[in-house]
PDB file of C-alpha atoms in Angstrom:
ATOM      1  CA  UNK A 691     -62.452 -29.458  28.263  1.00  0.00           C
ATOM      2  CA  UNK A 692     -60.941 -31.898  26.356  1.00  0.00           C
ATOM      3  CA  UNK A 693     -58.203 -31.258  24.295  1.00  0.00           C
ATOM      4  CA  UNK A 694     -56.504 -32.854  21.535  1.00  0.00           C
ATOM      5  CA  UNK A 695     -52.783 -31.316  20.886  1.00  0.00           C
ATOM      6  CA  UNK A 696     -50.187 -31.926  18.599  1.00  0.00           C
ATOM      7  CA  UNK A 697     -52.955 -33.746  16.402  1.00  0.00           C
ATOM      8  CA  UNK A 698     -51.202 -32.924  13.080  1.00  0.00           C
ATOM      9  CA  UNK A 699     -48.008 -30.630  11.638  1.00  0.00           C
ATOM     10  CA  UNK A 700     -48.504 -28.745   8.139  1.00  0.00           C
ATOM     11  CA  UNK A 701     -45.568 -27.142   6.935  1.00  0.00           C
ATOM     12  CA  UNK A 702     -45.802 -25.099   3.751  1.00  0.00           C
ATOM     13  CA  UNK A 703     -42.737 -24.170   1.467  1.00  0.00           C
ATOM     14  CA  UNK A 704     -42.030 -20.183   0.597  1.00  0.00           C
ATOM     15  CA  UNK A 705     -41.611 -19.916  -2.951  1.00  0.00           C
ATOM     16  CA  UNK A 706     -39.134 -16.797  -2.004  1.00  0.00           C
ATOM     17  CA  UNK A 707     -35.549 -17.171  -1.704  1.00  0.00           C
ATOM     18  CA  UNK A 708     -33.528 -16.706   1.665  1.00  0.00           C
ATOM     19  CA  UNK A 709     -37.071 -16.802   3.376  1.00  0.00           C
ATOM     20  CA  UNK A 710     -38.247 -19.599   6.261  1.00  0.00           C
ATOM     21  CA  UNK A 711     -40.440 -22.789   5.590  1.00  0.00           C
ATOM     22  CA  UNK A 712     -43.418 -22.134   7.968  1.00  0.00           C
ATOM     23  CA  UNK A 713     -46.115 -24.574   9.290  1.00  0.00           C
ATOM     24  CA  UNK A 714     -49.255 -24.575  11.461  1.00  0.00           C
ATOM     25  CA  UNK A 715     -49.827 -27.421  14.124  1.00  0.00           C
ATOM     26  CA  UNK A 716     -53.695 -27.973  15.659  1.00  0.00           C
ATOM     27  CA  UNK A 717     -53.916 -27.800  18.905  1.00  0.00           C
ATOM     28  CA  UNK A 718     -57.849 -27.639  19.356  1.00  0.00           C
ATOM     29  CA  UNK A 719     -61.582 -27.216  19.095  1.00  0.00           C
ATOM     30  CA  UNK A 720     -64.030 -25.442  20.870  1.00  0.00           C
ATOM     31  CA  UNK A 721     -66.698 -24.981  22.017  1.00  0.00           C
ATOM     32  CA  UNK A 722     -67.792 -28.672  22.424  1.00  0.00           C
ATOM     33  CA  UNK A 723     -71.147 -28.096  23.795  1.00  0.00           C
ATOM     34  CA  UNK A 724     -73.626 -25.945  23.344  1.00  0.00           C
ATOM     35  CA  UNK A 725     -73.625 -22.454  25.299  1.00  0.00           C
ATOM     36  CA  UNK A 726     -76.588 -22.199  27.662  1.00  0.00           C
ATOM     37  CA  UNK A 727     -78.461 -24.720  25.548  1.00  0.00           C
ATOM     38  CA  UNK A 728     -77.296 -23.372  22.153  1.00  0.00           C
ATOM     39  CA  UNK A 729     -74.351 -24.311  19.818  1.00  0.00           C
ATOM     40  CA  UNK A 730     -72.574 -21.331  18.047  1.00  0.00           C
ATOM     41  CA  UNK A 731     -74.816 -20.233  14.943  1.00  0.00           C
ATOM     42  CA  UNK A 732     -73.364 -18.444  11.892  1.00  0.00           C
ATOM     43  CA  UNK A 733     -70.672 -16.636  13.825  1.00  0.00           C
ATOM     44  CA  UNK A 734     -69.168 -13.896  11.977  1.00  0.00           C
ATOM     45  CA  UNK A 735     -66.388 -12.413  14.733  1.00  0.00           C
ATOM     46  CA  UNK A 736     -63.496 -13.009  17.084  1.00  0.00           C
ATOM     47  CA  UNK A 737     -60.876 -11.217  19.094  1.00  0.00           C
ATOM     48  CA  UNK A 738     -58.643 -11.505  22.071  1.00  0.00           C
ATOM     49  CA  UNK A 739     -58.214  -9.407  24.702  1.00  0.00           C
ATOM     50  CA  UNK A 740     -54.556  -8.604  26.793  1.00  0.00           C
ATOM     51  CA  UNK A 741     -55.482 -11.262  29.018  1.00  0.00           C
ATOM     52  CA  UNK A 742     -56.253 -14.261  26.687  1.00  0.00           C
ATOM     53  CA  UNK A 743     -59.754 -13.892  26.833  1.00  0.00           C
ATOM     54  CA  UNK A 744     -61.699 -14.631  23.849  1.00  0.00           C
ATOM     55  CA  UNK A 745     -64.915 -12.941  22.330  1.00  0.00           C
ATOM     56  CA  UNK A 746     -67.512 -14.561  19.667  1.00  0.00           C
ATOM     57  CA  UNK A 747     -69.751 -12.798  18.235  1.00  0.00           C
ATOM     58  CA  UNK A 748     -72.622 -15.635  17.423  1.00  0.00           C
ATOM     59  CA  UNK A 749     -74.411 -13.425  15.247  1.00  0.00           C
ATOM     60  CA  UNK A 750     -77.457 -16.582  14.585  1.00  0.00           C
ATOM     61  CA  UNK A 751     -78.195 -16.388  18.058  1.00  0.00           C
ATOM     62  CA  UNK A 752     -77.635 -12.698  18.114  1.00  0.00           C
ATOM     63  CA  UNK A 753     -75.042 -12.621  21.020  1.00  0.00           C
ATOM     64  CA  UNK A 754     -71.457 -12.228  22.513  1.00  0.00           C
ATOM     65  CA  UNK A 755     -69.686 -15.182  23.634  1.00  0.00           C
ATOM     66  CA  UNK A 756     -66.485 -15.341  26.418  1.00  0.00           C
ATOM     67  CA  UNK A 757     -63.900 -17.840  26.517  1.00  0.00           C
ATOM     68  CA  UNK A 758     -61.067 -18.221  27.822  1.00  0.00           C
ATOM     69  CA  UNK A 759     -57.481 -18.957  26.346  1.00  0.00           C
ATOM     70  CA  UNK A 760     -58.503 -22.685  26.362  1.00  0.00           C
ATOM     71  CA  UNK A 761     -61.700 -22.252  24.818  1.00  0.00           C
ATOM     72  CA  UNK A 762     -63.533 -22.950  28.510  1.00  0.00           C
ATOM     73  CA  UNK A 763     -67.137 -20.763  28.125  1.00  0.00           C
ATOM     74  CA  UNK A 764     -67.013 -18.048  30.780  1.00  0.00           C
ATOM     75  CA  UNK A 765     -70.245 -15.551  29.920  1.00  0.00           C
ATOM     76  CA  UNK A 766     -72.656 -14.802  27.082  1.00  0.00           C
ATOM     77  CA  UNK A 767     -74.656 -11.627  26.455  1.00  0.00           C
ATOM     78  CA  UNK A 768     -77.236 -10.597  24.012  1.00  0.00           C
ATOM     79  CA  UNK A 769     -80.368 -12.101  22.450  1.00  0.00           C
ATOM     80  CA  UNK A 770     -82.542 -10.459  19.651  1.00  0.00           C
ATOM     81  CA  UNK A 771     -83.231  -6.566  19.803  1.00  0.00           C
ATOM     82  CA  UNK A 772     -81.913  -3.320  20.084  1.00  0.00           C
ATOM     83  CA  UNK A 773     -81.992  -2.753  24.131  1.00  0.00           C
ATOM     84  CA  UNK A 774     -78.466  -1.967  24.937  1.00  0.00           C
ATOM     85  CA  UNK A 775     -77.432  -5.389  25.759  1.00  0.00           C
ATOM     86  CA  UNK A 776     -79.537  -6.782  22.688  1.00  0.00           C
ATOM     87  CA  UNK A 777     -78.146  -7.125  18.848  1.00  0.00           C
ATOM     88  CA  UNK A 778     -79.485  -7.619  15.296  1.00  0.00           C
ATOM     89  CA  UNK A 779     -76.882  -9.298  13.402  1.00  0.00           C
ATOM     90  CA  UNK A 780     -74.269  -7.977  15.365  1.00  0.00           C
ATOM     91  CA  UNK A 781     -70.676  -8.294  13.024  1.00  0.00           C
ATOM     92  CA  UNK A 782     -67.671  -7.200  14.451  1.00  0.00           C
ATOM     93  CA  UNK A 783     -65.925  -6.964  17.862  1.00  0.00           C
ATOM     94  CA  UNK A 784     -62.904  -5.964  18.911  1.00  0.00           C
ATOM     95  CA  UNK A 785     -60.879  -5.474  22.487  1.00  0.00           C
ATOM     96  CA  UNK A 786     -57.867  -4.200  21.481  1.00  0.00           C
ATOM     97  CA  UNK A 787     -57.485  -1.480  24.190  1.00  0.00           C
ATOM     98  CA  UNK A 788     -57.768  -4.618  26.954  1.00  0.00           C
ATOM     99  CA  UNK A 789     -60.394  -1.908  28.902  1.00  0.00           C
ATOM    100  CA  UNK A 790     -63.126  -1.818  26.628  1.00  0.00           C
ATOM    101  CA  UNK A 791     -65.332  -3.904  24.073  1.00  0.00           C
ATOM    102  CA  UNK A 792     -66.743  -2.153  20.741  1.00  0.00           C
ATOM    103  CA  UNK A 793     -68.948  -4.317  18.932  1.00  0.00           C
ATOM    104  CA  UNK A 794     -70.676  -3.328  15.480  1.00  0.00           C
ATOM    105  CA  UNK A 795     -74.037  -3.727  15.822  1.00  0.00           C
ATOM    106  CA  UNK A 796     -75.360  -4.009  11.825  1.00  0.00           C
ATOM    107  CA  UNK A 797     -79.139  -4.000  11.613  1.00  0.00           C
ATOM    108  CA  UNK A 798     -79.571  -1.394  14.732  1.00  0.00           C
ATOM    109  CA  UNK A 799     -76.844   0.639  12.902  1.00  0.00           C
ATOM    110  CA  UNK A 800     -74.749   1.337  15.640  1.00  0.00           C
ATOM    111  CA  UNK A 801     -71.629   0.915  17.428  1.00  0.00           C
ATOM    112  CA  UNK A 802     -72.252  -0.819  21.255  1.00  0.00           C
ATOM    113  CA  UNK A 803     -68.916  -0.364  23.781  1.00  0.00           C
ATOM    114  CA  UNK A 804     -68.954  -2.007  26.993  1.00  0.00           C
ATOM    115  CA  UNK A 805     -66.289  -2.365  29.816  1.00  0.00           C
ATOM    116  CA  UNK A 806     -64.065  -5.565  29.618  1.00  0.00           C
ATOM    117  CA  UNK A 807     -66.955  -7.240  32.167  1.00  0.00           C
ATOM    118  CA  UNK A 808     -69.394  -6.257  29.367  1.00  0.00           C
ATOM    119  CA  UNK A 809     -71.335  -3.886  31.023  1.00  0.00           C
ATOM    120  CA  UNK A 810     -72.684  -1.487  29.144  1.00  0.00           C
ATOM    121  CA  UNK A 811     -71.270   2.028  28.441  1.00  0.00           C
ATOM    122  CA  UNK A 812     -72.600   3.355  25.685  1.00  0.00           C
ATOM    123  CA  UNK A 813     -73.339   3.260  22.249  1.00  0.00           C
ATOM    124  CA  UNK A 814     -72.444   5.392  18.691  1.00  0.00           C
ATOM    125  CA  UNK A 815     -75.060   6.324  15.821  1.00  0.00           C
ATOM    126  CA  UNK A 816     -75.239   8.264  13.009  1.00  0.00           C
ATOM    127  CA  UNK A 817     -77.285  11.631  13.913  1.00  0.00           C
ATOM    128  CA  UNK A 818     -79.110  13.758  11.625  1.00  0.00           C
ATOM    129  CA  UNK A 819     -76.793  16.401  12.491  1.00  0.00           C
ATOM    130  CA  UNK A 820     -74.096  14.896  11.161  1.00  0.00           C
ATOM    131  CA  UNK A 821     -73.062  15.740   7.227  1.00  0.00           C
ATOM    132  CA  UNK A 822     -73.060  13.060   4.511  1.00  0.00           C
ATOM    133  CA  UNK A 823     -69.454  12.628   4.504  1.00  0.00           C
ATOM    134  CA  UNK A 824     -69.544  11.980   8.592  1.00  0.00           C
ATOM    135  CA  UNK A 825     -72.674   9.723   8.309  1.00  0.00           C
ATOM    136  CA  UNK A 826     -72.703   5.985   8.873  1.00  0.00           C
ATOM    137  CA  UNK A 827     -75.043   3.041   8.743  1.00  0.00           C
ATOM    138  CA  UNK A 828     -74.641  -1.008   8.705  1.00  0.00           C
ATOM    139  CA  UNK A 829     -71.570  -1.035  10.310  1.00  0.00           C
ATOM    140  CA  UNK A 830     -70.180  -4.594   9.311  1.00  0.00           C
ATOM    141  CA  UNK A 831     -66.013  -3.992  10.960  1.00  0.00           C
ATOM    142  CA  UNK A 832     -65.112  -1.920  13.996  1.00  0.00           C
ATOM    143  CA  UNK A 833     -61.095  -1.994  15.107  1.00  0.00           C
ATOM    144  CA  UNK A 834     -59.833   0.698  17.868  1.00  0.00           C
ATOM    145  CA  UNK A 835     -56.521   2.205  17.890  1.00  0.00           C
ATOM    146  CA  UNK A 836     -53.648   2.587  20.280  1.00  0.00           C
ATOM    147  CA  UNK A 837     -55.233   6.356  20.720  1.00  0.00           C
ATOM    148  CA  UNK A 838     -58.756   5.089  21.582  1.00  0.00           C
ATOM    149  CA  UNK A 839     -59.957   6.131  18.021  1.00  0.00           C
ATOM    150  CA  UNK A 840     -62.370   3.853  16.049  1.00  0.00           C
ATOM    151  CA  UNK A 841     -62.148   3.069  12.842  1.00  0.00           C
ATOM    152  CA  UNK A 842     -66.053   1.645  11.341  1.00  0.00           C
ATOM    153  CA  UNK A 843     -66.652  -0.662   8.289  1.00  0.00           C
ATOM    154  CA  UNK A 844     -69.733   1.822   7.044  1.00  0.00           C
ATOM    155  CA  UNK A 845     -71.290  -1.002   4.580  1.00  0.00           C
ATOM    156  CA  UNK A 846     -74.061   2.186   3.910  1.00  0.00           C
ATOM    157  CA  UNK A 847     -71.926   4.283   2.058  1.00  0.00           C
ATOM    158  CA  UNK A 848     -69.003   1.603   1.164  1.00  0.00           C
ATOM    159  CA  UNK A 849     -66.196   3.329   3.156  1.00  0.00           C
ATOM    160  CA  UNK A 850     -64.646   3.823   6.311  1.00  0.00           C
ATOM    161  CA  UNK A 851     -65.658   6.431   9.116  1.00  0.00           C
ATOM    162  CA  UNK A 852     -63.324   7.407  11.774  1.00  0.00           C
ATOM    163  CA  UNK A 853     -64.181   8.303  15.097  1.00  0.00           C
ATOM    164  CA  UNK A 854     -62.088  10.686  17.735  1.00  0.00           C
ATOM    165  CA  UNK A 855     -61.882   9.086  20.949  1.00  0.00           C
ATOM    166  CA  UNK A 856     -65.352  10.857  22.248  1.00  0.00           C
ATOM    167  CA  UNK A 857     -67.131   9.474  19.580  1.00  0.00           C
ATOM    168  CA  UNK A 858     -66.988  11.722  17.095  1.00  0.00           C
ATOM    169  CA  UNK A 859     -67.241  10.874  13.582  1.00  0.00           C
ATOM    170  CA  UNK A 860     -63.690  13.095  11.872  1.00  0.00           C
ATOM    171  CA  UNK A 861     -62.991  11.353   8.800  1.00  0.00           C
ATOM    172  CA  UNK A 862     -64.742   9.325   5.885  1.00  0.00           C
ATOM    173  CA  UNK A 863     -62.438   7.692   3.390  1.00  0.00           C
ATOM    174  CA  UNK A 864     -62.672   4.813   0.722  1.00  0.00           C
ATOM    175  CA  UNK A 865     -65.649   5.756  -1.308  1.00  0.00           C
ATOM    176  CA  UNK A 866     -65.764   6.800  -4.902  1.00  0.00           C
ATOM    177  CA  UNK A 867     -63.953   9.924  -4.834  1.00  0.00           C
ATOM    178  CA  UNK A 868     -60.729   7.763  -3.898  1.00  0.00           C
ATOM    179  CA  UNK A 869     -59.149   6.620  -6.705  1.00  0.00           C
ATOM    180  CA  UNK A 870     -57.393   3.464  -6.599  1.00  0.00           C
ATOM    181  CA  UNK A 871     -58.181   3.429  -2.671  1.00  0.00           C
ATOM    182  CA  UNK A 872     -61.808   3.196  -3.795  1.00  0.00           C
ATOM    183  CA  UNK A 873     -64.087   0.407  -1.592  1.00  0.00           C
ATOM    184  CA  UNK A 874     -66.878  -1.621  -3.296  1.00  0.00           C
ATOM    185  CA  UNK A 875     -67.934  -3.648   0.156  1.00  0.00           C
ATOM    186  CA  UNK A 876     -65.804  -3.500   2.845  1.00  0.00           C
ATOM    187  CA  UNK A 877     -65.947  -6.366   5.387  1.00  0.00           C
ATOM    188  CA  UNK A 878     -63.079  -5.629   8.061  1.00  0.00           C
ATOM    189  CA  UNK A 879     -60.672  -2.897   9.604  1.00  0.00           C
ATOM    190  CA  UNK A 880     -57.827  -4.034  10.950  1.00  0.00           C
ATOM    191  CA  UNK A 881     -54.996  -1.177  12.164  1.00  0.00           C
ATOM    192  CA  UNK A 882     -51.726  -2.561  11.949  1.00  0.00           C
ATOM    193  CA  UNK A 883     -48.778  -1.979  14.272  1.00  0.00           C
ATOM    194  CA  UNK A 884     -47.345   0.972  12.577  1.00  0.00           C
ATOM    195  CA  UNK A 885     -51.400   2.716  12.340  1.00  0.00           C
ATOM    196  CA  UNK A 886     -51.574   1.263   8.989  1.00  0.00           C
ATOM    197  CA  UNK A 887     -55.568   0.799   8.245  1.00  0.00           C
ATOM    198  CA  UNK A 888     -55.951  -2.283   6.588  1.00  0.00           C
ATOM    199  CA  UNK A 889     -59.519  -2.896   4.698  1.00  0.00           C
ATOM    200  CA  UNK A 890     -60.702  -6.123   3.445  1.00  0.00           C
ATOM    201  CA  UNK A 891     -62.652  -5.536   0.072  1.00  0.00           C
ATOM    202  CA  UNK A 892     -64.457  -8.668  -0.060  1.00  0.00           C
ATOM    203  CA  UNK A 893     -66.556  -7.766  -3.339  1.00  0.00           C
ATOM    204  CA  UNK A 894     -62.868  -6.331  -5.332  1.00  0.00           C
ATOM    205  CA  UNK A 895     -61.026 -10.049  -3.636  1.00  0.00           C
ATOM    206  CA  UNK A 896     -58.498  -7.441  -1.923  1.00  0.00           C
ATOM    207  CA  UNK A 897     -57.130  -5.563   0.881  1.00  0.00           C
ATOM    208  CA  UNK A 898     -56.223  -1.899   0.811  1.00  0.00           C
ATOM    209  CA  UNK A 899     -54.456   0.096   2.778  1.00  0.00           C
ATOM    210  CA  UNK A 900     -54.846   3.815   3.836  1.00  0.00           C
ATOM    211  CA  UNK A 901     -53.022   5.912   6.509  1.00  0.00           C
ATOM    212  CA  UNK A 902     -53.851   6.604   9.916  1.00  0.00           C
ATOM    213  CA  UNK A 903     -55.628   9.601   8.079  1.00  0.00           C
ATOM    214  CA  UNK A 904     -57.434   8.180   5.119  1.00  0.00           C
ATOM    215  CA  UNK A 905     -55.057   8.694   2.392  1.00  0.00           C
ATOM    216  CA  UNK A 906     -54.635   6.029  -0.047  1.00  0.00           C
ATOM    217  CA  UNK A 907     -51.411   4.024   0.386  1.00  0.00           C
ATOM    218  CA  UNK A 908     -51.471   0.002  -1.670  1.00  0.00           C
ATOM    219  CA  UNK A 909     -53.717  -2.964  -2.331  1.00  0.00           C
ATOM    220  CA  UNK A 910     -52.817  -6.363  -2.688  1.00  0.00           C
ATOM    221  CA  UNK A 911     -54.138 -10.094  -2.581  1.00  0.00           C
ATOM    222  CA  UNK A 912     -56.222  -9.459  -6.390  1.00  0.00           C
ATOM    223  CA  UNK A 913     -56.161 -13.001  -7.940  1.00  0.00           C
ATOM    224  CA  UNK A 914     -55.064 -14.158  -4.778  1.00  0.00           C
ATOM    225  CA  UNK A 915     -57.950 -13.447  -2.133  1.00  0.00           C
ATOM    226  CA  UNK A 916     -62.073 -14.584  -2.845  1.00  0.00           C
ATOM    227  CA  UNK A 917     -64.029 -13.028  -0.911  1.00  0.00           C
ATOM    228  CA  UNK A 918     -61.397 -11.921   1.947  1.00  0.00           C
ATOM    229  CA  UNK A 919     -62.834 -11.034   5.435  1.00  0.00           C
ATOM    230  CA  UNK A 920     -61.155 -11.043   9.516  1.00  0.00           C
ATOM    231  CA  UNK A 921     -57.354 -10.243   9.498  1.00  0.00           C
ATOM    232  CA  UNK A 922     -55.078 -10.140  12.489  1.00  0.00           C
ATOM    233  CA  UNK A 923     -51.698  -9.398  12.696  1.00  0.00           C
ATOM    234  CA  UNK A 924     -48.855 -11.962  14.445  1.00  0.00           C
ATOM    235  CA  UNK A 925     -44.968 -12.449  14.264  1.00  0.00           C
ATOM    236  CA  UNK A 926     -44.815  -9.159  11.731  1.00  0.00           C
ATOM    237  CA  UNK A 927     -47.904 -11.340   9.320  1.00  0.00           C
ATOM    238  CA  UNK A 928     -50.713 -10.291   7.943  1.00  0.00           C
ATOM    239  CA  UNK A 929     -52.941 -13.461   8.465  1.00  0.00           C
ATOM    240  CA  UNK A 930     -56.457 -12.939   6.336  1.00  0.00           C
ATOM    241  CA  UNK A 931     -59.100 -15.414   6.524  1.00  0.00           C
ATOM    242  CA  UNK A 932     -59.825 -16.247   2.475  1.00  0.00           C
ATOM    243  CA  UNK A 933     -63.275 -17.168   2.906  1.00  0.00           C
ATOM    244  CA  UNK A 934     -63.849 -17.870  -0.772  1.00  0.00           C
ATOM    245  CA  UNK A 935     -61.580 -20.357  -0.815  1.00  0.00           C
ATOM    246  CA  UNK A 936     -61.640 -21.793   2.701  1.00  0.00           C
ATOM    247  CA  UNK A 937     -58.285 -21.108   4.087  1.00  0.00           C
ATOM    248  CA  UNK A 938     -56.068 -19.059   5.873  1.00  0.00           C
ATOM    249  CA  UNK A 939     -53.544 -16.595   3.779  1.00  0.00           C
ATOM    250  CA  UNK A 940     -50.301 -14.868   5.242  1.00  0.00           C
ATOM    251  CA  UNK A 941     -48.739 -12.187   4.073  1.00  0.00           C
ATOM    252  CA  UNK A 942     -45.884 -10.998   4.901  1.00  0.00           C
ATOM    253  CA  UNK A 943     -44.876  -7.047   5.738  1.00  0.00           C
ATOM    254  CA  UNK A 944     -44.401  -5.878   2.110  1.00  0.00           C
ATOM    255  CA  UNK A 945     -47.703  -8.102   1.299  1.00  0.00           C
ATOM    256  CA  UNK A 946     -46.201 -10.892  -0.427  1.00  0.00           C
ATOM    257  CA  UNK A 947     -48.050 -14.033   0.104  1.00  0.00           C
ATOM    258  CA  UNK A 948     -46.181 -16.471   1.355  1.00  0.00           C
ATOM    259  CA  UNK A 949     -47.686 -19.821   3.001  1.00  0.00           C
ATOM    260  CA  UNK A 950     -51.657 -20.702   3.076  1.00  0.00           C
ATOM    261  CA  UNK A 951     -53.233 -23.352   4.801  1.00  0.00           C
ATOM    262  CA  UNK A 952     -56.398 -25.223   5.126  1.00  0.00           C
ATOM    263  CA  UNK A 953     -58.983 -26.182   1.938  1.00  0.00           C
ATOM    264  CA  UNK A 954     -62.861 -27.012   1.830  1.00  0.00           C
ATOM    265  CA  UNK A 955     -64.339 -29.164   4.597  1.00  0.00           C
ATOM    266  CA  UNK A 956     -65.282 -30.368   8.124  1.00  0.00           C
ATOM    267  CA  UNK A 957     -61.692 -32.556   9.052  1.00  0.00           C
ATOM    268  CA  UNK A 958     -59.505 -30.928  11.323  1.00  0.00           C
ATOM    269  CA  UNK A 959     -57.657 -27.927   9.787  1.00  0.00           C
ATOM    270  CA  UNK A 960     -60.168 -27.641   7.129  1.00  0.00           C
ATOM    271  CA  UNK A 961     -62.517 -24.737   6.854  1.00  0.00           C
ATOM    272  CA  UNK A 962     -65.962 -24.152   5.936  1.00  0.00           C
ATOM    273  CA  UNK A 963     -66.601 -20.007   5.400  1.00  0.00           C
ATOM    274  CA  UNK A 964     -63.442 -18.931   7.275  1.00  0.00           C
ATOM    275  CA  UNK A 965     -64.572 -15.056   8.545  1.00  0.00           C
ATOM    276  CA  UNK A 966     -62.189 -14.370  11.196  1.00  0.00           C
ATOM    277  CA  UNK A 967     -58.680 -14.842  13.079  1.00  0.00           C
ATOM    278  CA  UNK A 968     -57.408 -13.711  15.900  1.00  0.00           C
ATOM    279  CA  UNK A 969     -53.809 -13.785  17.627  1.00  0.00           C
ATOM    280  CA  UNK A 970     -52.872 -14.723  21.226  1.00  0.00           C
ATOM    281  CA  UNK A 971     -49.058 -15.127  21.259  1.00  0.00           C
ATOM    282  CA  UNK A 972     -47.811 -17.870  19.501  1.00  0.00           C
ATOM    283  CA  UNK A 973     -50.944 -19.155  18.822  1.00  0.00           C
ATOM    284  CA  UNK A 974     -53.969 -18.529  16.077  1.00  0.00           C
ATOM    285  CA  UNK A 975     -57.756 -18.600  16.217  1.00  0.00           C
ATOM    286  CA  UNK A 976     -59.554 -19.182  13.448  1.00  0.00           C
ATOM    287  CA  UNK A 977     -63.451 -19.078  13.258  1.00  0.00           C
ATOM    288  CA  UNK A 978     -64.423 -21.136  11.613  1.00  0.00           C
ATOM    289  CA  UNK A 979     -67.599 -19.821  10.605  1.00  0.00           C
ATOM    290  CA  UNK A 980     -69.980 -22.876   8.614  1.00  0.00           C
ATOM    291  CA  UNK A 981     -68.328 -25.484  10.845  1.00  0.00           C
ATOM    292  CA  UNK A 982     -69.766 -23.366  13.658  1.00  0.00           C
ATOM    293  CA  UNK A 983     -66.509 -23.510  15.260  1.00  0.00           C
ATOM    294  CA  UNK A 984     -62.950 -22.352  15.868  1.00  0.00           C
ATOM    295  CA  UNK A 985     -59.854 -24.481  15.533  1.00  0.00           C
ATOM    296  CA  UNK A 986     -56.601 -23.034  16.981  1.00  0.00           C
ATOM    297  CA  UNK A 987     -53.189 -23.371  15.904  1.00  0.00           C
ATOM    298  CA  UNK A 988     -50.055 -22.982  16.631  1.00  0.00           C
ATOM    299  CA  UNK A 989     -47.519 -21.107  14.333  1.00  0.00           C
ATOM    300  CA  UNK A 990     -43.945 -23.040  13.339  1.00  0.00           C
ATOM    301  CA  UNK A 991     -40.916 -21.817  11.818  1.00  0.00           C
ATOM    302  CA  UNK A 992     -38.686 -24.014  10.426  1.00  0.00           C
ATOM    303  CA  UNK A 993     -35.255 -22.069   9.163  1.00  0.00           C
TER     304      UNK A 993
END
């Protein structure tokens, strides 16, 4: 693959005193071809596993795609349906647990888990059995914790569902009976180091926060964030991907914002629909989602 590093430097002053100047440098594109005949469509997710490899969700063409590190194509699965290796707008993937892959499956309202191979395991509904409060349907985020426990984006019922580590739904928080923690269309979960759940509101242009057990904790990024999706968490930063207003936000661990990057466009280290980020050491991936793309970057500190 070709690569083109070290293309450009943006640094970005902290308007904070006795904090860092920080910067981004590009490093790359991919992919540069089209995968098994087709070029990325509308993708809408990304994460990385322990091992550097990454995972697409290319939810036009209604499919996971594997790179690795370098953005080389490795293996695709999927196509139109609701077989167990088949999607309808598929949303959200994540691989946190380096053993297994969870992927939120939207218009077959369900959550799919394969092995880190991507074979197929087995996959979570909502049952009939289940009461309102344990329900679940378009799930649009899906993030696992350290415990194996997942936490679902339940765009139905605007809230968050947790699940035990069989599968079982424990927990609903989020919806209108929470106050200030209250969710009018969450996008993403993403659990922090500390088991902080982190929710982007993309329809209330913030993130709030909850406990490991649903209870209400902060929300930040109003008048900052437009339409706020993917988050990922590198070097003790929140980095949120500010679709509205096609860049890349950082916070930093008491959710102050301080650098952004990136503006309207098809250039390098512009953005067109920003929807998701994801962390591999030192470096970022950001999908890049109208651009039908991801650039990566790596992060600078400058003291």
């Amino acid at each position: 693959m070709l690569t083109l590093f070290i293309y450009f430097v943006l640094f970005f002053s902290v308007p904070f005193a006795n904090q860092a100047e920080y910067g981004v440098k590009y490093l790359f594109t991919f992919p540069e071809a089209p995968i098994s005949g087709l070029p990325l469509s509308q993708p809408q997710a990304i994460a990385i596993d322990l091992e550097g490899f990454v995972y697409i969700i290319d939810t036009g063409n209604s499919r996971i795609v594997k790179f690795n590190n370098k953005g080389d194509y490795v293996f695709a699965l999927g196509g139109f349906g609701w077989e167990t290796e088949e999607f309808d707008r598929p949303l959200d993937i994540t691989v946190k647990t380096g053993l297994e892959v969870f992927v939120a499956d939207f218009n077959n309202e369900r959550i799919e888990r394969y092995d880190k191979k991507l074979n197929y395991i087995s996959s979570f509904y909502s049952e009939e059995t289940f009461s309102t409060d344990l329900g679940f349907g378009f799930p649009s985020g899906v993030d696992v914790s350290a415990q194996g426990e997942l936490f679902i984006c339940d765009n139905e019922n605007n809230r968050i569902l947790k699940l035990n580590t069989f599968g079982k739904p424990i927990v609903s928080f989020g919806d209108f009976n929470w106050g200030d923690g209250q969710l009018e269309h969450p996008a993403k979960v993403e659990i922090s180091p500390d088991n902080l759940i982190y929710v982007s509101d993309q329809s209330a242009n913030q993130v709030v926060v909850f406990d490991y057990f649903g209870n209400y904790v902060t929300r930040f990024g109003k008048n900052l964030l437009n339409k706020p999706k993917g988050m990922t968490w590198s070097r003790n930063k929140l980095f949120v991907a500010d679709s509205g207003n096609d860049r890349m936000a950082v916070f930093d661990k008491n959710h102050q914002l301080i650098y952004s990057w990136g503006d309207e466009g098809s250039n390098i280290g512009a953005f067109k629909n920003p929807v998701d980020v994801a962390g591999f050491g030192e470096l970022i991936y950001v999908l890049d989602s109208d651009n039908n793309r991801v650039q990566v970057f790596e992060l600078i500190e400058v003291k």
